[in-house]
Amino acid sequence: VIRKQLTQISIEAPYGSKTKLYLPDGTLVWLNAGSKMSYAQDFGINERALNLTGEAYFEVAHDTQKPFVVSTEDMSIRVLGTKFNVKAYAEDEAVYTTLVSGSVRTNNKQSTYSTLLSPNEQCIYYPGNNRMETRKIDPQTFLGWVQGRFIFENETLEEILKQLGRWYDTEIFYQNPRVAKYRFTGNVDRFDQISTLLHMIEKTYP
């Protein structure tokens, strides 16, 4: 059987930026900083499947005949029509699937783990020890980046600065590694300069 090799379309949001786009089926996608998405040229004709590295928020156009499938290195997320967020950066310790509305089914590619999420639930998969868990959450905590806000709840400084590094295309080093484990909670606007946010964090601890 001879099959025509279809062109892959790639969209990337470089570090320091985010990208808004609509897929051929009408699905709205926001790509966070340092993220990349690719899909076949005939997306939406026979199937709706794409690959993601990094983080993206989707408002999926409803189509019962063609499920919408997002694949990361470790996970496959399947939906019909819904609003959800996937965070799957290669350097992070876990893959996060956060559901706002509708329903999604997450499948781990390395095992038989499968989870059906309901609104306000999040699936977390840890590739390091092949563990998956589901928890109730407030989705807005994980969607602040779409509106240009930085929201974190009991996050380590290490995780916070990792995200800030992507947003501002900046590499951050620790003079004292112990501070990386300090935890913070906050909800602030995204400022033009990373120094503004760093000064706010600085005032929280001695």
Backbone as JSON, one array per atom type, in Angstrom:
{
  "sequence": "VIRKQLTQISIEAPYGSKTKLYLPDGTLVWLNAGSKMSYAQDFGINERALNLTGEAYFEVAHDTQKPFVVSTEDMSIRVLGTKFNVKAYAEDEAVYTTLVSGSVRTNNKQSTYSTLLSPNEQCIYYPGNNRMETRKIDPQTFLGWVQGRFIFENETLEEILKQLGRWYDTEIFYQNPRVAKYRFTGNVDRFDQISTLLHMIEKTYP",
  "N": [[0.85, -1.18, 0.0], [0.64, 2.11, -0.93], [1.2, 5.12, 0.6], [0.57, 8.55, 0.84], [2.87, 10.85, 2.09], [2.03, 13.04, 4.5], [2.35, 16.54, 5.03], [3.71, 17.89, 8.0], [2.52, 20.31, 10.17], [3.91, 22.78, 12.15], [3.81, 24.66, 15.14], [5.17, 27.1, 17.23], [5.8, 28.51, 20.42], [8.08, 30.66, 21.4], [10.48, 30.92, 24.15], [9.65, 33.41, 26.49], [7.33, 34.31, 25.32], [3.84, 33.9, 24.29], [1.37, 32.13, 22.37], [-1.58, 32.5, 20.45], [-3.98, 30.66, 18.65], [-6.13, 29.27, 16.06], [-7.21, 26.05, 15.25], [-7.74, 24.06, 12.23], [-10.3, 22.91, 12.61], [-11.65, 24.7, 14.12], [-11.01, 24.75, 16.79], [-9.81, 26.47, 19.62], [-6.58, 27.4, 20.63], [-4.14, 28.07, 23.08], [-0.74, 28.53, 23.3], [1.79, 28.11, 25.63], [4.82, 29.74, 26.83], [7.87, 28.49, 25.47], [6.84, 26.21, 24.25], [5.69, 23.69, 21.91], [3.78, 22.61, 19.14], [2.44, 20.19, 16.9], [0.84, 19.01, 13.9], [-0.88, 16.99, 11.41], [-1.23, 17.91, 7.93], [-3.79, 17.4, 6.97], [-5.46, 17.73, 9.14], [-8.44, 17.32, 10.94], [-9.94, 16.35, 8.82], [-10.0, 13.47, 8.51], [-9.23, 12.74, 11.06], [-8.54, 14.17, 14.31], [-5.74, 14.89, 15.54], [-2.87, 15.69, 17.46], [0.5, 16.61, 18.39], [2.19, 17.52, 21.37], [4.59, 19.46, 23.05], [5.45, 20.87, 26.03], [3.26, 23.4, 27.22], [-0.26, 23.84, 26.85], [-3.46, 25.36, 26.35], [-6.72, 24.33, 25.62], [-9.74, 24.94, 23.84], [-11.94, 22.96, 22.73], [-13.49, 22.36, 19.62], [-16.66, 20.91, 19.23], [-17.16, 17.64, 18.04], [-18.59, 14.77, 17.4], [-17.94, 12.72, 15.73], [-15.26, 12.76, 15.24], [-12.93, 12.3, 17.44], [-10.84, 14.35, 19.54], [-7.44, 14.32, 19.93], [-4.68, 14.65, 22.01], [-1.26, 14.2, 22.11], [1.49, 13.62, 24.22], [4.9, 13.07, 25.25], [4.6, 11.09, 27.18], [1.86, 10.74, 27.6], [-1.55, 10.28, 26.42], [-4.3, 12.15, 25.52], [-7.73, 12.19, 25.23], [-10.61, 13.61, 23.78], [-13.97, 14.89, 23.12], [-15.38, 17.36, 22.94], [-14.42, 20.1, 24.69], [-12.97, 22.06, 27.43], [-9.69, 22.34, 28.36], [-6.43, 21.97, 29.94], [-3.05, 21.21, 29.24], [0.01, 20.4, 30.62], [3.18, 19.69, 29.87], [6.11, 19.81, 30.0], [9.39, 18.89, 29.07], [11.41, 19.08, 30.99], [10.13, 19.04, 33.4], [8.9, 17.34, 36.38], [6.49, 16.04, 36.23], [3.43, 15.35, 34.35], [0.7, 17.34, 33.71], [-2.78, 17.29, 33.45], [-5.49, 19.29, 33.18], [-8.88, 19.76, 33.76], [-11.46, 21.87, 32.65], [-14.13, 22.05, 31.62], [-16.61, 19.72, 30.31], [-15.4, 16.48, 29.39], [-12.49, 14.43, 29.69], [-10.31, 11.77, 28.68], [-7.47, 10.38, 29.99], [-4.57, 8.64, 29.04], [-1.86, 6.62, 29.88], [1.08, 6.05, 28.09], [2.97, 4.13, 28.65], [1.86, 2.18, 30.18], [-1.13, 0.54, 31.44], [-2.6, 2.46, 32.65], [-5.39, 4.54, 32.99], [-7.53, 7.34, 33.05], [-10.64, 8.9, 33.62], [-11.58, 12.13, 33.53], [-13.49, 14.56, 35.38], [-15.1, 17.82, 35.34], [-13.15, 20.36, 36.99], [-11.16, 18.7, 37.9], [-7.91, 17.22, 38.08], [-5.4, 15.4, 36.45], [-2.39, 13.91, 37.34], [0.64, 12.77, 36.18], [3.54, 10.97, 36.95], [6.4, 10.41, 35.39], [8.85, 9.44, 36.33], [8.47, 7.49, 38.37], [6.4, 6.12, 37.32], [3.74, 6.74, 38.12], [0.33, 7.65, 38.68], [-2.11, 10.07, 39.54], [-5.24, 11.51, 40.65], [-6.86, 14.58, 41.36], [-9.01, 16.97, 43.04], [-9.35, 20.33, 42.0], [-8.99, 23.94, 41.66], [-9.47, 25.07, 38.56], [-8.71, 27.59, 37.59], [-6.43, 28.31, 38.91], [-4.46, 27.09, 37.47], [-4.67, 28.19, 35.0], [-3.99, 30.79, 34.84], [-1.9, 31.83, 33.29], [-2.92, 32.05, 30.71], [-4.51, 34.34, 30.77], [-2.55, 36.17, 31.25], [-1.67, 36.28, 33.88], [0.14, 35.45, 36.85], [-0.18, 32.74, 38.74], [0.2, 30.97, 41.68], [0.14, 28.31, 44.01], [1.15, 27.31, 47.04], [3.62, 26.55, 45.92], [6.95, 25.44, 45.19], [9.89, 27.48, 45.31], [11.67, 26.76, 43.39], [10.06, 25.6, 41.35], [8.48, 27.83, 40.73], [10.38, 29.71, 39.77], [11.28, 28.31, 37.6], [9.1, 28.42, 35.89], [8.93, 31.21, 35.58], [11.34, 31.64, 34.29], [10.8, 30.58, 31.76], [8.75, 32.29, 30.91], [10.06, 34.78, 30.78], [12.27, 34.27, 29.29], [14.73, 33.63, 30.57], [17.57, 32.42, 32.32], [17.98, 31.02, 35.48], [19.96, 30.96, 38.41], [20.94, 29.48, 41.54], [22.41, 30.86, 44.38], [22.28, 29.92, 46.93], [21.28, 26.79, 47.33], [19.33, 25.82, 49.09], [17.15, 27.55, 49.27], [15.56, 26.93, 47.18], [13.57, 25.19, 47.86], [11.75, 26.57, 49.38], [8.36, 27.57, 49.89], [5.65, 29.21, 48.19], [2.69, 31.27, 47.82], [0.67, 32.99, 45.55], [-0.88, 35.59, 43.5], [-0.57, 37.38, 40.84], [-0.14, 40.09, 38.42], [1.34, 39.72, 35.16], [4.38, 41.19, 34.82], [6.35, 43.68, 32.99], [9.06, 43.39, 33.47], [11.13, 40.85, 34.81], [12.36, 41.36, 37.18], [10.61, 42.81, 38.79], [8.73, 40.93, 39.75], [10.51, 39.22, 41.09], [11.44, 40.87, 43.15], [9.1, 41.11, 44.62], [8.76, 38.49, 45.55], [11.08, 38.32, 47.02], [10.59, 39.99, 49.21], [8.94, 38.48, 50.76], [10.23, 36.5, 52.22], [12.88, 36.44, 54.68]],
  "CA": [[0.0, 0.0, 0.0], [1.41, 3.35, -1.01], [0.53, 6.21, 1.29], [1.18, 9.86, 0.67], [3.38, 11.42, 3.34], [1.43, 14.35, 4.71], [3.19, 17.55, 5.66], [3.42, 18.22, 9.39], [2.51, 21.74, 10.46], [4.42, 23.01, 13.5], [3.66, 26.0, 15.71], [6.02, 27.18, 18.42], [5.81, 29.74, 21.22], [9.43, 30.72, 21.98], [10.59, 31.42, 25.51], [9.38, 34.84, 26.58], [6.11, 34.68, 24.6], [2.79, 32.9, 24.19], [0.75, 32.21, 21.04], [-2.99, 32.14, 20.33], [-4.3, 30.25, 17.28], [-7.28, 28.41, 15.83], [-6.93, 24.91, 14.4], [-8.68, 24.01, 11.1], [-11.65, 22.51, 13.02], [-12.22, 25.76, 14.93], [-10.53, 24.66, 18.17], [-8.93, 27.54, 20.08], [-5.41, 26.92, 21.37], [-3.11, 28.98, 23.58], [0.53, 27.86, 23.57], [2.59, 28.83, 26.61], [6.22, 29.96, 26.48], [8.71, 27.3, 25.38], [5.99, 25.08, 23.87], [5.63, 23.38, 20.48], [2.67, 21.75, 18.77], [2.47, 19.82, 15.49], [-0.28, 18.18, 13.45], [-0.83, 16.7, 9.97], [-1.85, 18.91, 7.07], [-5.21, 17.1, 6.8], [-6.11, 17.76, 10.45], [-9.87, 17.61, 10.92], [-10.63, 15.68, 7.72], [-10.26, 12.1, 8.96], [-9.01, 12.67, 12.49], [-8.02, 15.4, 14.94], [-4.66, 14.43, 16.43], [-1.71, 16.57, 17.44], [1.57, 16.34, 19.35], [2.5, 18.7, 22.18], [5.7, 19.53, 24.01], [5.27, 22.11, 26.76], [1.95, 23.63, 27.82], [-1.27, 24.45, 25.98], [-4.86, 25.38, 26.79], [-7.57, 24.04, 24.47], [-11.2, 24.99, 23.83], [-12.1, 22.06, 21.6], [-14.74, 22.37, 18.87], [-17.34, 19.62, 19.42], [-17.35, 16.8, 16.86], [-18.72, 13.41, 17.93], [-17.4, 11.75, 14.77], [-13.79, 12.82, 15.21], [-12.35, 12.65, 18.75], [-9.67, 15.23, 19.55], [-6.42, 13.59, 20.69], [-3.4, 15.33, 22.25], [-0.22, 13.26, 22.53], [2.77, 14.09, 24.73], [5.85, 11.96, 25.27], [4.14, 10.03, 28.08], [0.42, 10.64, 27.76], [-2.49, 10.52, 25.33], [-5.52, 12.72, 26.09], [-8.77, 12.05, 24.21], [-11.82, 14.35, 24.12], [-14.89, 15.18, 22.02], [-15.5, 18.81, 22.94], [-14.21, 20.46, 26.09], [-11.93, 23.04, 27.72], [-8.72, 21.72, 29.25], [-5.04, 22.44, 29.87], [-2.04, 20.16, 29.36], [1.35, 20.9, 30.91], [4.08, 18.54, 29.69], [7.47, 20.23, 29.67], [10.34, 17.78, 29.21], [12.24, 19.24, 32.18], [9.31, 18.94, 34.62], [8.83, 16.01, 36.98], [5.17, 15.45, 36.03], [2.56, 15.82, 33.29], [-0.56, 17.77, 34.33], [-3.95, 17.5, 32.6], [-6.47, 20.0, 34.02], [-10.14, 19.86, 33.03], [-12.34, 22.98, 33.0], [-15.5, 21.62, 31.34], [-16.68, 18.54, 29.46], [-14.69, 15.34, 29.97], [-11.32, 13.95, 28.94], [-9.73, 10.52, 29.15], [-6.01, 10.38, 29.89], [-3.98, 7.31, 28.98], [-0.41, 6.57, 29.95], [1.57, 5.25, 26.98], [3.87, 3.08, 29.13], [1.15, 1.21, 31.0], [-2.57, 0.48, 31.18], [-3.27, 3.49, 33.43], [-6.34, 5.37, 32.26], [-8.37, 8.1, 33.97], [-11.67, 9.76, 33.04], [-11.68, 13.31, 34.38], [-14.68, 15.4, 35.43], [-14.71, 19.22, 35.53], [-12.45, 20.73, 38.22], [-10.25, 17.64, 38.3], [-6.59, 17.25, 37.43], [-4.63, 14.15, 36.45], [-0.94, 14.14, 37.4], [1.41, 11.55, 35.91], [4.96, 11.1, 37.27], [7.14, 9.43, 34.59], [9.99, 8.88, 37.07], [8.09, 6.26, 39.06], [5.23, 5.57, 36.62], [2.61, 6.87, 39.04], [-0.7, 8.57, 38.24], [-3.09, 10.39, 40.57], [-6.26, 12.49, 40.29], [-7.24, 15.4, 42.51], [-9.91, 18.1, 42.82], [-8.6, 21.58, 41.99], [-9.6, 25.11, 41.03], [-8.76, 25.17, 37.28], [-8.17, 28.92, 37.33], [-5.06, 28.37, 39.44], [-3.54, 26.58, 36.46], [-4.94, 28.85, 33.73], [-3.66, 32.21, 34.93], [-0.98, 32.23, 32.21], [-3.69, 32.39, 29.51], [-4.93, 35.74, 30.94], [-1.41, 37.02, 31.56], [-1.46, 36.36, 35.31], [1.0, 34.4, 37.39], [-0.87, 32.22, 39.92], [0.85, 29.78, 42.24], [-0.41, 27.95, 45.31], [2.05, 26.43, 47.78], [4.62, 26.05, 44.98], [8.34, 25.68, 45.59], [10.57, 28.55, 44.57], [12.28, 26.1, 42.23], [9.05, 25.5, 40.31], [8.08, 29.19, 40.35], [11.41, 30.33, 38.95], [11.34, 27.56, 36.34], [8.06, 29.01, 35.05], [9.32, 32.58, 35.25], [12.41, 31.56, 33.3], [10.18, 30.39, 30.44], [8.01, 33.5, 30.56], [10.94, 35.92, 30.5], [13.42, 33.76, 28.55], [15.85, 33.92, 31.47], [18.08, 31.28, 33.07], [18.15, 31.45, 36.87], [20.86, 30.11, 39.2], [20.81, 29.67, 42.98], [23.62, 30.94, 45.18], [22.01, 29.04, 48.07], [20.31, 25.81, 46.84], [18.28, 25.53, 50.06], [15.98, 28.4, 49.07], [14.74, 26.37, 46.1], [12.46, 24.42, 48.43], [10.79, 27.45, 50.04], [7.07, 27.53, 49.2], [4.97, 30.5, 48.08], [1.36, 31.37, 47.22], [0.49, 34.34, 45.04], [-1.7, 35.82, 42.32], [-0.1, 38.71, 40.42], [-0.07, 40.35, 36.99], [2.63, 39.52, 34.52], [5.01, 42.49, 34.64], [7.27, 43.77, 31.86], [10.39, 42.96, 33.88], [11.14, 39.76, 35.79], [12.86, 41.89, 38.44], [9.47, 43.23, 39.61], [8.24, 39.73, 40.44], [11.56, 38.72, 42.0], [11.45, 41.73, 44.33], [7.92, 40.77, 45.42], [9.07, 37.24, 46.24], [12.17, 38.6, 47.95], [10.06, 40.62, 50.42], [8.15, 37.52, 51.51], [11.14, 35.78, 53.14], [14.07, 37.24, 55.06]],
  "C": [[0.89, 1.24, 0.0], [0.6, 4.46, -0.35], [1.3, 7.51, 1.1], [1.63, 10.39, 2.02], [2.84, 12.84, 3.5], [2.39, 15.29, 5.43], [2.75, 17.79, 7.09], [3.52, 19.74, 9.57], [2.93, 21.93, 11.91], [4.21, 24.46, 13.91], [4.43, 26.03, 17.02], [5.83, 28.54, 19.1], [7.18, 29.81, 21.89], [9.39, 31.15, 23.44], [10.38, 32.92, 25.49], [8.11, 35.26, 25.86], [5.04, 33.6, 24.76], [2.05, 33.15, 22.88], [-0.7, 31.74, 21.1], [-3.27, 31.77, 18.88], [-5.57, 29.42, 17.25], [-6.87, 27.28, 14.89], [-7.98, 24.85, 13.29], [-10.11, 23.63, 11.49], [-12.34, 23.57, 13.87], [-11.8, 25.74, 16.38], [-9.58, 25.82, 18.47], [-7.79, 26.95, 20.9], [-4.56, 28.11, 21.8], [-1.88, 28.14, 23.87], [1.34, 28.71, 24.53], [4.04, 28.91, 26.15], [7.01, 28.66, 26.47], [7.94, 26.06, 24.99], [5.95, 24.92, 22.35], [4.51, 22.38, 20.22], [2.77, 21.43, 17.28], [1.29, 18.92, 15.16], [-0.19, 18.02, 11.93], [-1.62, 17.74, 9.19], [-3.35, 18.67, 6.89], [-5.97, 17.05, 8.12], [-7.58, 18.12, 10.3], [-10.63, 16.92, 9.81], [-11.0, 14.25, 8.12], [-10.12, 11.95, 10.47], [-8.5, 14.02, 12.99], [-6.98, 14.97, 15.97], [-3.48, 15.38, 16.31], [-0.73, 16.14, 18.53], [1.92, 17.63, 20.07], [3.72, 18.47, 23.05], [5.57, 20.87, 24.71], [3.86, 22.21, 27.31], [1.0, 24.3, 26.85], [-2.64, 24.36, 26.63], [-5.73, 25.23, 25.55], [-9.04, 24.31, 24.77], [-11.62, 24.26, 22.57], [-13.47, 22.18, 20.95], [-15.38, 20.98, 18.94], [-17.52, 18.9, 18.08], [-17.39, 15.35, 17.32], [-18.12, 12.36, 17.0], [-15.88, 11.71, 14.77], [-13.26, 13.25, 16.58], [-11.08, 13.47, 18.59], [-8.63, 14.58, 20.46], [-5.13, 14.42, 20.77], [-2.41, 14.3, 22.76], [1.0, 14.02, 23.04], [3.71, 12.89, 24.74], [5.31, 10.78, 26.08], [2.65, 9.77, 28.06], [-0.32, 10.82, 26.43], [-3.79, 10.99, 25.96], [-6.57, 12.79, 24.99], [-10.05, 12.75, 24.66], [-12.72, 14.46, 22.89], [-15.06, 16.69, 21.87], [-15.42, 19.3, 24.37], [-13.18, 21.58, 26.19], [-10.97, 22.41, 28.72], [-7.32, 22.24, 28.98], [-4.11, 21.24, 30.04], [-0.68, 20.82, 29.57], [2.31, 19.73, 30.88], [5.44, 19.0, 29.19], [8.43, 19.08, 29.95], [11.13, 17.86, 30.51], [11.45, 19.14, 33.49], [9.21, 17.5, 35.1], [7.51, 15.31, 36.7], [4.46, 16.06, 34.83], [1.2, 16.13, 33.92], [-1.64, 17.95, 33.26], [-5.06, 18.06, 33.48], [-7.74, 20.23, 33.22], [-10.99, 21.01, 33.57], [-13.8, 22.59, 32.8], [-15.48, 20.45, 30.38], [-16.05, 17.34, 30.15], [-13.52, 14.96, 29.08], [-10.89, 12.61, 29.52], [-8.23, 10.58, 28.91], [-5.52, 8.94, 29.92], [-2.47, 7.42, 29.02], [0.1, 5.6, 28.89], [2.42, 4.06, 27.43], [3.14, 1.98, 29.91], [-0.33, 1.2, 30.62], [-3.33, 1.55, 31.97], [-4.16, 4.35, 32.54], [-7.24, 6.06, 33.27], [-9.38, 8.93, 33.2], [-11.88, 10.93, 34.0], [-13.04, 13.98, 34.26], [-14.23, 16.84, 35.61], [-14.14, 19.48, 36.92], [-11.6, 19.59, 38.78], [-8.96, 17.75, 37.48], [-5.94, 15.87, 37.55], [-3.16, 14.51, 36.43], [-0.24, 12.8, 37.18], [2.89, 11.84, 36.15], [5.75, 10.04, 36.49], [8.26, 8.74, 35.37], [9.68, 7.58, 37.78], [6.8, 5.66, 38.51], [3.99, 5.57, 37.52], [1.62, 7.91, 38.53], [-1.69, 8.82, 39.38], [-4.05, 11.45, 40.04], [-6.65, 13.27, 41.53], [-8.21, 16.5, 42.07], [-9.1, 19.39, 42.91], [-9.5, 22.73, 41.51], [-8.86, 25.33, 39.72], [-8.11, 26.52, 37.05], [-6.76, 29.09, 37.88], [-4.04, 27.97, 38.38], [-3.72, 27.24, 35.09], [-4.6, 30.33, 33.75], [-2.8, 32.68, 33.76], [-1.72, 32.62, 30.94], [-4.12, 33.85, 29.56], [-3.77, 36.67, 31.29], [-1.2, 37.23, 33.04], [-0.58, 35.2, 35.75], [0.39, 33.96, 38.71], [-0.14, 30.98, 40.41], [0.36, 29.57, 43.66], [0.47, 26.89, 45.97], [3.07, 25.77, 46.86], [6.02, 26.32, 45.52], [8.92, 26.8, 44.75], [11.22, 27.98, 43.3], [11.3, 26.02, 41.06], [8.62, 26.86, 39.81], [9.1, 29.82, 39.42], [11.62, 29.6, 37.63], [10.32, 28.14, 35.36], [8.4, 30.44, 34.65], [10.43, 32.61, 34.2], [11.86, 31.37, 31.9], [9.49, 31.67, 29.97], [8.92, 34.62, 30.09], [12.21, 35.53, 29.75], [14.72, 34.06, 29.31], [16.27, 32.64, 32.19], [18.45, 31.75, 34.47], [19.01, 30.45, 37.63], [20.67, 30.46, 40.68], [22.19, 29.78, 43.63], [23.5, 30.02, 46.39], [20.93, 28.04, 47.65], [19.16, 25.54, 47.79], [17.02, 26.34, 49.81], [15.06, 27.85, 47.99], [13.51, 25.65, 46.63], [11.49, 25.28, 49.24], [9.5, 27.47, 49.22], [6.35, 28.88, 49.27], [3.58, 30.32, 47.49], [1.17, 32.8, 46.76], [-0.37, 34.39, 43.8], [-1.41, 37.25, 41.86], [-0.15, 38.83, 38.9], [1.3, 39.97, 36.47], [3.22, 40.9, 34.22], [5.97, 42.46, 33.45], [8.65, 43.22, 32.21], [10.29, 41.86, 34.93], [11.58, 40.28, 37.16], [11.73, 42.32, 39.36], [8.91, 42.06, 40.41], [9.25, 39.2, 41.44], [11.61, 39.55, 43.26], [10.25, 41.43, 45.23], [8.15, 39.48, 46.2], [10.12, 37.47, 47.33], [11.66, 39.16, 49.27], [9.29, 39.65, 51.31], [8.97, 36.77, 52.55], [12.29, 36.69, 53.54], [15.18, 37.08, 54.04]]
}
